[in-house]
JSON list of C-alpha atoms in Angstrom, two decimals:
[
{"chain": "A", "resi": 1061, "resn": "PRO", "atom": "CA", "xyz": [75.04, 105.34, 91.71]},
{"chain": "A", "resi": 1062, "resn": "VAL", "atom": "CA", "xyz": [75.61, 103.98, 95.18]},
{"chain": "A", "resi": 1063, "resn": "LYS", "atom": "CA", "xyz": [78.26, 105.43, 97.44]},
{"chain": "A", "resi": 1064, "resn": "ALA", "atom": "CA", "xyz": [80.51, 102.82, 99.03]},
{"chain": "A", "resi": 1065, "resn": "ASP", "atom": "CA", "xyz": [79.96, 102.26, 102.73]},
{"chain": "A", "resi": 1066, "resn": "LEU", "atom": "CA", "xyz": [83.51, 102.42, 104.05]},
{"chain": "A", "resi": 1067, "resn": "ARG", "atom": "CA", "xyz": [82.52, 101.24, 107.53]},
{"chain": "A", "resi": 1068, "resn": "GLN", "atom": "CA", "xyz": [80.70, 98.17, 106.17]},
{"chain": "A", "resi": 1069, "resn": "ASN", "atom": "CA", "xyz": [83.50, 97.39, 103.71]},
{"chain": "A", "resi": 1070, "resn": "ALA", "atom": "CA", "xyz": [86.11, 97.58, 106.49]},
{"chain": "A", "resi": 1071, "resn": "ALA", "atom": "CA", "xyz": [84.11, 95.24, 108.74]},
{"chain": "A", "resi": 1072, "resn": "THR", "atom": "CA", "xyz": [83.49, 92.82, 105.86]},
{"chain": "A", "resi": 1073, "resn": "ALA", "atom": "CA", "xyz": [87.20, 92.70, 105.03]},
{"chain": "A", "resi": 1074, "resn": "LEU", "atom": "CA", "xyz": [88.08, 91.92, 108.64]},
{"chain": "A", "resi": 1075, "resn": "ASP", "atom": "CA", "xyz": [85.31, 89.29, 108.86]},
{"chain": "A", "resi": 1076, "resn": "ALA", "atom": "CA", "xyz": [86.84, 87.64, 105.78]},
{"chain": "A", "resi": 1077, "resn": "GLY", "atom": "CA", "xyz": [90.20, 87.43, 107.56]},
{"chain": "A", "resi": 1078, "resn": "ILE", "atom": "CA", "xyz": [91.83, 90.36, 105.78]},
{"chain": "A", "resi": 1079, "resn": "THR", "atom": "CA", "xyz": [93.96, 92.18, 108.33]},
{"chain": "A", "resi": 1080, "resn": "THR", "atom": "CA", "xyz": [95.67, 94.73, 106.06]},
{"chain": "A", "resi": 1081, "resn": "VAL", "atom": "CA", "xyz": [94.25, 96.57, 103.06]},
{"chain": "A", "resi": 1082, "resn": "TYR", "atom": "CA", "xyz": [96.29, 98.51, 100.51]},
{"chain": "A", "resi": 1083, "resn": "ASP", "atom": "CA", "xyz": [94.20, 101.22, 98.87]},
{"chain": "A", "resi": 1084, "resn": "LEU", "atom": "CA", "xyz": [95.73, 102.12, 95.53]},
{"chain": "A", "resi": 1085, "resn": "GLY", "atom": "CA", "xyz": [94.00, 105.37, 94.73]},
{"chain": "A", "resi": 1086, "resn": "GLY", "atom": "CA", "xyz": [91.45, 106.60, 97.25]},
{"chain": "A", "resi": 1087, "resn": "VAL", "atom": "CA", "xyz": [91.11, 110.05, 98.71]},
{"chain": "A", "resi": 1088, "resn": "SER", "atom": "CA", "xyz": [93.62, 110.09, 101.56]},
{"chain": "A", "resi": 1089, "resn": "LYS", "atom": "CA", "xyz": [91.58, 112.29, 103.92]},
{"chain": "A", "resi": 1090, "resn": "GLN", "atom": "CA", "xyz": [88.60, 109.89, 103.82]},
{"chain": "A", "resi": 1091, "resn": "LEU", "atom": "CA", "xyz": [90.85, 106.91, 104.42]},
{"chain": "A", "resi": 1092, "resn": "GLU", "atom": "CA", "xyz": [92.61, 108.63, 107.32]},
{"chain": "A", "resi": 1093, "resn": "LYS", "atom": "CA", "xyz": [89.23, 109.17, 109.02]},
{"chain": "A", "resi": 1094, "resn": "ALA", "atom": "CA", "xyz": [88.44, 105.48, 108.63]},
{"chain": "A", "resi": 1095, "resn": "GLU", "atom": "CA", "xyz": [91.89, 104.51, 109.93]},
{"chain": "A", "resi": 1096, "resn": "LYS", "atom": "CA", "xyz": [91.41, 106.62, 113.05]},
{"chain": "A", "resi": 1097, "resn": "LYS", "atom": "CA", "xyz": [88.00, 105.11, 113.75]},
{"chain": "A", "resi": 1098, "resn": "ILE", "atom": "CA", "xyz": [89.41, 101.59, 113.39]},
{"chain": "A", "resi": 1099, "resn": "GLU", "atom": "CA", "xyz": [92.43, 102.40, 115.58]},
{"chain": "A", "resi": 1100, "resn": "ALA", "atom": "CA", "xyz": [90.14, 103.90, 118.25]},
{"chain": "A", "resi": 1101, "resn": "GLY", "atom": "CA", "xyz": [87.95, 100.78, 118.25]},
{"chain": "A", "resi": 1102, "resn": "LYS", "atom": "CA", "xyz": [84.89, 102.66, 116.97]},
{"chain": "A", "resi": 1103, "resn": "TRP", "atom": "CA", "xyz": [84.83, 100.56, 113.77]},
{"chain": "A", "resi": 1104, "resn": "ASN", "atom": "CA", "xyz": [85.86, 96.99, 113.07]},
{"chain": "A", "resi": 1105, "resn": "GLY", "atom": "CA", "xyz": [88.29, 96.81, 110.21]},
{"chain": "A", "resi": 1106, "resn": "PRO", "atom": "CA", "xyz": [91.74, 95.97, 108.97]},
{"chain": "A", "resi": 1107, "resn": "ARG", "atom": "CA", "xyz": [94.81, 98.16, 109.01]},
{"chain": "A", "resi": 1108, "resn": "ILE", "atom": "CA", "xyz": [94.55, 100.50, 106.02]},
{"chain": "A", "resi": 1109, "resn": "LEU", "atom": "CA", "xyz": [97.64, 101.59, 104.11]},
{"chain": "A", "resi": 1110, "resn": "HIS", "atom": "CA", "xyz": [97.02, 104.02, 101.30]},
{"chain": "A", "resi": 1111, "resn": "THR", "atom": "CA", "xyz": [98.25, 106.27, 98.62]},
{"chain": "A", "resi": 1112, "resn": "HIS", "atom": "CA", "xyz": [96.41, 109.34, 97.48]},
{"chain": "A", "resi": 1113, "resn": "SER", "atom": "CA", "xyz": [95.96, 109.79, 93.75]},
{"chain": "A", "resi": 1114, "resn": "PRO", "atom": "CA", "xyz": [98.14, 107.66, 91.51]},
{"chain": "A", "resi": 1115, "resn": "ILE", "atom": "CA", "xyz": [100.90, 109.34, 89.51]},
{"chain": "A", "resi": 1116, "resn": "THR", "atom": "CA", "xyz": [100.60, 108.98, 85.74]},
{"chain": "A", "resi": 1117, "resn": "THR", "atom": "CA", "xyz": [102.01, 110.44, 82.54]},
{"chain": "A", "resi": 1118, "resn": "PRO", "atom": "CA", "xyz": [100.25, 113.40, 80.83]},
{"chain": "A", "resi": 1119, "resn": "GLY", "atom": "CA", "xyz": [97.03, 112.05, 79.36]},
{"chain": "A", "resi": 1120, "resn": "GLY", "atom": "CA", "xyz": [97.82, 108.56, 80.69]},
{"chain": "A", "resi": 1121, "resn": "HIS", "atom": "CA", "xyz": [95.59, 106.06, 82.44]},
{"chain": "A", "resi": 1122, "resn": "PRO", "atom": "CA", "xyz": [93.23, 106.78, 84.24]},
{"chain": "A", "resi": 1123, "resn": "ILE", "atom": "CA", "xyz": [92.72, 110.24, 82.69]},
{"chain": "A", "resi": 1124, "resn": "PRO", "atom": "CA", "xyz": [90.94, 109.06, 79.48]},
{"chain": "A", "resi": 1125, "resn": "ALA", "atom": "CA", "xyz": [88.70, 106.69, 81.45]},
{"chain": "A", "resi": 1126, "resn": "ILE", "atom": "CA", "xyz": [87.68, 109.46, 83.86]},
{"chain": "A", "resi": 1127, "resn": "GLN", "atom": "CA", "xyz": [86.98, 111.82, 80.98]},
{"chain": "A", "resi": 1128, "resn": "ALA", "atom": "CA", "xyz": [84.83, 109.18, 79.27]},
{"chain": "A", "resi": 1129, "resn": "LEU", "atom": "CA", "xyz": [82.88, 108.14, 82.37]},
{"chain": "A", "resi": 1130, "resn": "LEU", "atom": "CA", "xyz": [82.24, 111.38, 84.25]},
{"chain": "A", "resi": 1131, "resn": "PRO", "atom": "CA", "xyz": [80.44, 114.57, 83.22]},
{"chain": "A", "resi": 1132, "resn": "LYS", "atom": "CA", "xyz": [82.87, 117.14, 81.82]},
{"chain": "A", "resi": 1133, "resn": "ALA", "atom": "CA", "xyz": [82.96, 119.39, 84.90]},
{"chain": "A", "resi": 1134, "resn": "ALA", "atom": "CA", "xyz": [83.45, 116.49, 87.31]},
{"chain": "A", "resi": 1135, "resn": "ALA", "atom": "CA", "xyz": [86.08, 114.90, 85.06]},
{"chain": "A", "resi": 1136, "resn": "GLY", "atom": "CA", "xyz": [88.01, 118.17, 84.95]},
{"chain": "A", "resi": 1137, "resn": "LEU", "atom": "CA", "xyz": [88.02, 118.39, 88.73]},
{"chain": "A", "resi": 1138, "resn": "VAL", "atom": "CA", "xyz": [89.01, 114.75, 89.28]},
{"chain": "A", "resi": 1139, "resn": "THR", "atom": "CA", "xyz": [91.81, 114.82, 86.71]},
{"chain": "A", "resi": 1140, "resn": "LYS", "atom": "CA", "xyz": [93.35, 117.84, 88.47]},
{"chain": "A", "resi": 1141, "resn": "LEU", "atom": "CA", "xyz": [93.87, 115.62, 91.52]},
{"chain": "A", "resi": 1142, "resn": "ILE", "atom": "CA", "xyz": [95.99, 113.15, 89.54]},
{"chain": "A", "resi": 1143, "resn": "PRO", "atom": "CA", "xyz": [99.64, 114.17, 89.19]},
{"chain": "A", "resi": 1144, "resn": "GLN", "atom": "CA", "xyz": [100.84, 113.89, 85.59]},
{"chain": "A", "resi": 1145, "resn": "VAL", "atom": "CA", "xyz": [104.62, 113.74, 85.29]},
{"chain": "A", "resi": 1146, "resn": "ALA", "atom": "CA", "xyz": [106.21, 114.36, 81.88]},
{"chain": "A", "resi": 1147, "resn": "THR", "atom": "CA", "xyz": [109.92, 114.48, 82.70]},
{"chain": "A", "resi": 1148, "resn": "PRO", "atom": "CA", "xyz": [112.34, 112.98, 85.23]},
{"chain": "A", "resi": 1149, "resn": "GLU", "atom": "CA", "xyz": [113.00, 116.50, 86.52]},
{"chain": "A", "resi": 1150, "resn": "GLU", "atom": "CA", "xyz": [109.39, 116.74, 87.76]},
{"chain": "A", "resi": 1151, "resn": "ALA", "atom": "CA", "xyz": [109.69, 113.60, 89.92]},
{"chain": "A", "resi": 1152, "resn": "ALA", "atom": "CA", "xyz": [111.11, 115.14, 93.12]},
{"chain": "A", "resi": 1153, "resn": "GLY", "atom": "CA", "xyz": [108.50, 117.89, 93.36]},
{"chain": "A", "resi": 1154, "resn": "THR", "atom": "CA", "xyz": [105.68, 115.45, 92.63]},
{"chain": "A", "resi": 1155, "resn": "ILE", "atom": "CA", "xyz": [106.81, 113.02, 95.32]},
{"chain": "A", "resi": 1156, "resn": "ASP", "atom": "CA", "xyz": [107.14, 115.87, 97.82]},
{"chain": "A", "resi": 1157, "resn": "LYS", "atom": "CA", "xyz": [103.54, 116.94, 97.06]},
{"chain": "A", "resi": 1158, "resn": "MET", "atom": "CA", "xyz": [102.31, 113.36, 97.49]},
{"chain": "A", "resi": 1159, "resn": "LEU", "atom": "CA", "xyz": [104.01, 113.08, 100.89]},
{"chain": "A", "resi": 1160, "resn": "LYS", "atom": "CA", "xyz": [102.07, 116.16, 102.08]},
{"chain": "A", "resi": 1161, "resn": "GLN", "atom": "CA", "xyz": [98.95, 113.97, 101.70]},
{"chain": "A", "resi": 1162, "resn": "ASN", "atom": "CA", "xyz": [100.26, 111.71, 104.49]},
{"chain": "A", "resi": 1163, "resn": "VAL", "atom": "CA", "xyz": [100.46, 108.67, 102.20]},
{"chain": "A", "resi": 1164, "resn": "ASP", "atom": "CA", "xyz": [101.77, 105.27, 103.27]},
{"chain": "A", "resi": 1165, "resn": "PHE", "atom": "CA", "xyz": [103.26, 104.54, 99.86]},
{"chain": "A", "resi": 1166, "resn": "ILE", "atom": "CA", "xyz": [103.40, 105.91, 96.32]},
{"chain": "A", "resi": 1167, "resn": "LYS", "atom": "CA", "xyz": [101.43, 104.51, 93.38]},
{"chain": "A", "resi": 1168, "resn": "VAL", "atom": "CA", "xyz": [102.67, 105.00, 89.83]},
{"chain": "A", "resi": 1169, "resn": "ILE", "atom": "CA", "xyz": [100.78, 103.97, 86.71]},
{"chain": "A", "resi": 1170, "resn": "CYS", "atom": "CA", "xyz": [102.97, 102.45, 84.02]},
{"chain": "A", "resi": 1171, "resn": "ASP", "atom": "CA", "xyz": [100.16, 101.37, 81.71]},
{"chain": "A", "resi": 1172, "resn": "SER", "atom": "CA", "xyz": [98.45, 102.90, 78.71]},
{"chain": "A", "resi": 1173, "resn": "PHE", "atom": "CA", "xyz": [95.24, 100.93, 79.52]},
{"chain": "A", "resi": 1174, "resn": "SER", "atom": "CA", "xyz": [94.26, 101.02, 75.85]},
{"chain": "A", "resi": 1175, "resn": "PRO", "atom": "CA", "xyz": [96.67, 100.69, 72.95]},
{"chain": "A", "resi": 1176, "resn": "GLY", "atom": "CA", "xyz": [97.70, 104.06, 71.57]},
{"chain": "A", "resi": 1177, "resn": "LEU", "atom": "CA", "xyz": [97.22, 106.05, 74.76]},
{"chain": "A", "resi": 1178, "resn": "PRO", "atom": "CA", "xyz": [100.23, 107.69, 76.46]},
{"chain": "A", "resi": 1179, "resn": "GLU", "atom": "CA", "xyz": [102.42, 105.47, 78.60]},
{"chain": "A", "resi": 1180, "resn": "MET", "atom": "CA", "xyz": [105.01, 106.53, 81.17]},
{"chain": "A", "resi": 1181, "resn": "SER", "atom": "CA", "xyz": [108.60, 106.49, 79.95]},
{"chain": "A", "resi": 1182, "resn": "ASP", "atom": "CA", "xyz": [111.17, 104.32, 81.69]},
{"chain": "A", "resi": 1183, "resn": "ALA", "atom": "CA", "xyz": [113.19, 107.44, 82.59]},
{"chain": "A", "resi": 1184, "resn": "VAL", "atom": "CA", "xyz": [110.23, 109.05, 84.40]},
{"chain": "A", "resi": 1185, "resn": "LEU", "atom": "CA", "xyz": [109.34, 105.79, 86.16]},
{"chain": "A", "resi": 1186, "resn": "GLN", "atom": "CA", "xyz": [112.94, 105.35, 87.31]},
{"chain": "A", "resi": 1187, "resn": "ALA", "atom": "CA", "xyz": [113.07, 108.94, 88.60]},
{"chain": "A", "resi": 1188, "resn": "LEU", "atom": "CA", "xyz": [109.79, 108.57, 90.52]},
{"chain": "A", "resi": 1189, "resn": "VAL", "atom": "CA", "xyz": [110.94, 105.33, 92.15]},
{"chain": "A", "resi": 1190, "resn": "ALA", "atom": "CA", "xyz": [114.36, 106.75, 93.01]},
{"chain": "A", "resi": 1191, "resn": "GLU", "atom": "CA", "xyz": [112.86, 109.93, 94.54]},
{"chain": "A", "resi": 1192, "resn": "SER", "atom": "CA", "xyz": [110.36, 107.85, 96.52]},
{"chain": "A", "resi": 1193, "resn": "HIS", "atom": "CA", "xyz": [113.04, 105.52, 97.85]},
{"chain": "A", "resi": 1194, "resn": "GLN", "atom": "CA", "xyz": [115.21, 108.51, 98.78]},
{"chain": "A", "resi": 1195, "resn": "ARG", "atom": "CA", "xyz": [112.30, 109.54, 101.04]},
{"chain": "A", "resi": 1196, "resn": "GLN", "atom": "CA", "xyz": [111.88, 105.99, 102.44]},
{"chain": "A", "resi": 1197, "resn": "GLN", "atom": "CA", "xyz": [108.63, 105.41, 100.53]},
{"chain": "A", "resi": 1198, "resn": "LYS", "atom": "CA", "xyz": [107.70, 102.13, 98.87]},
{"chain": "A", "resi": 1199, "resn": "VAL", "atom": "CA", "xyz": [106.34, 102.26, 95.33]},
{"chain": "A", "resi": 1200, "resn": "PHE", "atom": "CA", "xyz": [103.48, 100.21, 93.91]},
{"chain": "A", "resi": 1201, "resn": "VAL", "atom": "CA", "xyz": [103.43, 100.19, 90.11]},
{"chain": "A", "resi": 1202, "resn": "HIS", "atom": "CA", "xyz": [100.24, 99.57, 88.14]},
{"chain": "A", "resi": 1203, "resn": "VAL", "atom": "CA", "xyz": [101.22, 97.46, 85.13]},
{"chain": "A", "resi": 1204, "resn": "ALA", "atom": "CA", "xyz": [99.38, 95.89, 82.19]},
{"chain": "A", "resi": 1205, "resn": "SER", "atom": "CA", "xyz": [101.94, 94.32, 79.87]},
{"chain": "A", "resi": 1206, "resn": "THR", "atom": "CA", "xyz": [105.07, 92.24, 80.19]},
{"chain": "A", "resi": 1207, "resn": "GLN", "atom": "CA", "xyz": [107.07, 95.30, 79.14]},
{"chain": "A", "resi": 1208, "resn": "ASN", "atom": "CA", "xyz": [105.46, 97.35, 81.95]},
{"chain": "A", "resi": 1209, "resn": "VAL", "atom": "CA", "xyz": [106.47, 94.63, 84.44]},
{"chain": "A", "resi": 1210, "resn": "LEU", "atom": "CA", "xyz": [110.04, 94.59, 83.18]},
{"chain": "A", "resi": 1211, "resn": "SER", "atom": "CA", "xyz": [110.21, 98.40, 83.30]},
{"chain": "A", "resi": 1212, "resn": "ALA", "atom": "CA", "xyz": [108.94, 98.39, 86.91]},
{"chain": "A", "resi": 1213, "resn": "ILE", "atom": "CA", "xyz": [111.46, 95.73, 87.93]},
{"chain": "A", "resi": 1214, "resn": "ALA", "atom": "CA", "xyz": [114.30, 97.63, 86.21]},
{"chain": "A", "resi": 1215, "resn": "ALA", "atom": "CA", "xyz": [113.23, 100.80, 88.06]},
{"chain": "A", "resi": 1216, "resn": "ASP", "atom": "CA", "xyz": [113.45, 98.90, 91.39]},
{"chain": "A", "resi": 1217, "resn": "ALA", "atom": "CA", "xyz": [109.71, 99.14, 92.17]},
{"chain": "A", "resi": 1218, "resn": "ASP", "atom": "CA", "xyz": [108.69, 97.49, 95.42]},
{"chain": "A", "resi": 1219, "resn": "VAL", "atom": "CA", "xyz": [105.32, 95.99, 94.43]},
{"chain": "A", "resi": 1220, "resn": "LEU", "atom": "CA", "xyz": [103.50, 95.29, 91.18]},
{"chain": "A", "resi": 1221, "resn": "GLY", "atom": "CA", "xyz": [99.89, 96.43, 91.59]},
{"chain": "A", "resi": 1222, "resn": "HIS", "atom": "CA", "xyz": [98.80, 93.29, 89.73]},
{"chain": "A", "resi": 1223, "resn": "GLY", "atom": "CA", "xyz": [100.15, 90.98, 87.07]},
{"chain": "A", "resi": 1224, "resn": "PRO", "atom": "CA", "xyz": [100.22, 91.75, 83.37]},
{"chain": "A", "resi": 1225, "resn": "TYR", "atom": "CA", "xyz": [96.87, 91.22, 81.70]},
{"chain": "A", "resi": 1226, "resn": "ARG", "atom": "CA", "xyz": [97.73, 92.19, 78.12]},
{"chain": "A", "resi": 1227, "resn": "SER", "atom": "CA", "xyz": [100.53, 89.69, 77.63]},
{"chain": "A", "resi": 1228, "resn": "GLN", "atom": "CA", "xyz": [102.05, 86.63, 79.27]},
{"chain": "A", "resi": 1229, "resn": "LEU", "atom": "CA", "xyz": [105.36, 86.37, 81.04]},
{"chain": "A", "resi": 1230, "resn": "THR", "atom": "CA", "xyz": [107.88, 83.82, 79.85]},
{"chain": "A", "resi": 1231, "resn": "LYS", "atom": "CA", "xyz": [109.44, 81.45, 82.38]},
{"chain": "A", "resi": 1232, "resn": "GLU", "atom": "CA", "xyz": [112.64, 83.50, 82.17]},
{"chain": "A", "resi": 1233, "resn": "GLN", "atom": "CA", "xyz": [110.79, 86.75, 82.87]},
{"chain": "A", "resi": 1234, "resn": "ALA", "atom": "CA", "xyz": [108.95, 85.20, 85.82]},
{"chain": "A", "resi": 1235, "resn": "LYS", "atom": "CA", "xyz": [112.31, 84.00, 87.19]},
{"chain": "A", "resi": 1236, "resn": "LEU", "atom": "CA", "xyz": [113.74, 87.53, 86.82]},
{"chain": "A", "resi": 1237, "resn": "ILE", "atom": "CA", "xyz": [110.80, 88.96, 88.79]},
{"chain": "A", "resi": 1238, "resn": "ALA", "atom": "CA", "xyz": [111.17, 86.33, 91.50]},
{"chain": "A", "resi": 1239, "resn": "GLU", "atom": "CA", "xyz": [114.87, 87.18, 91.86]}
]
């Protein structure tokens, strides 16, 4: 394993003409250190906007992937850093905890990653977006399917983390997203 060189990656991004980077799941304290070094002129790099850990549903993506890829003890530690929200009533407290990490935006995962794994309900997604917006926070939603995209749009998400990769949008659905 090779640890990423944040300083080199920041300089490379800026050299490539990238002036703003959105980190969708890094450790906020490490990113804040990099931000301060860039702002102070000690490092060359783009503006960094970040979330802390993404919010998922209990047992949802990326929990199974972490458990499969990391040794058991490490996986247990890492998964404790990822908020897992089961009900709409948990949304406000979870968003408040995320804001204590000095995040620039909130990331929510609305994707099962693999068929059959847990996926966030529309009610929980809507509550997380509403609570975030109430606190003037934008929400990026990680999606995988057309249904995930439509759920994110219906919840009034601000940004889709990427396009659907498990299914294709129809022209009508693409028009709805554009609107």
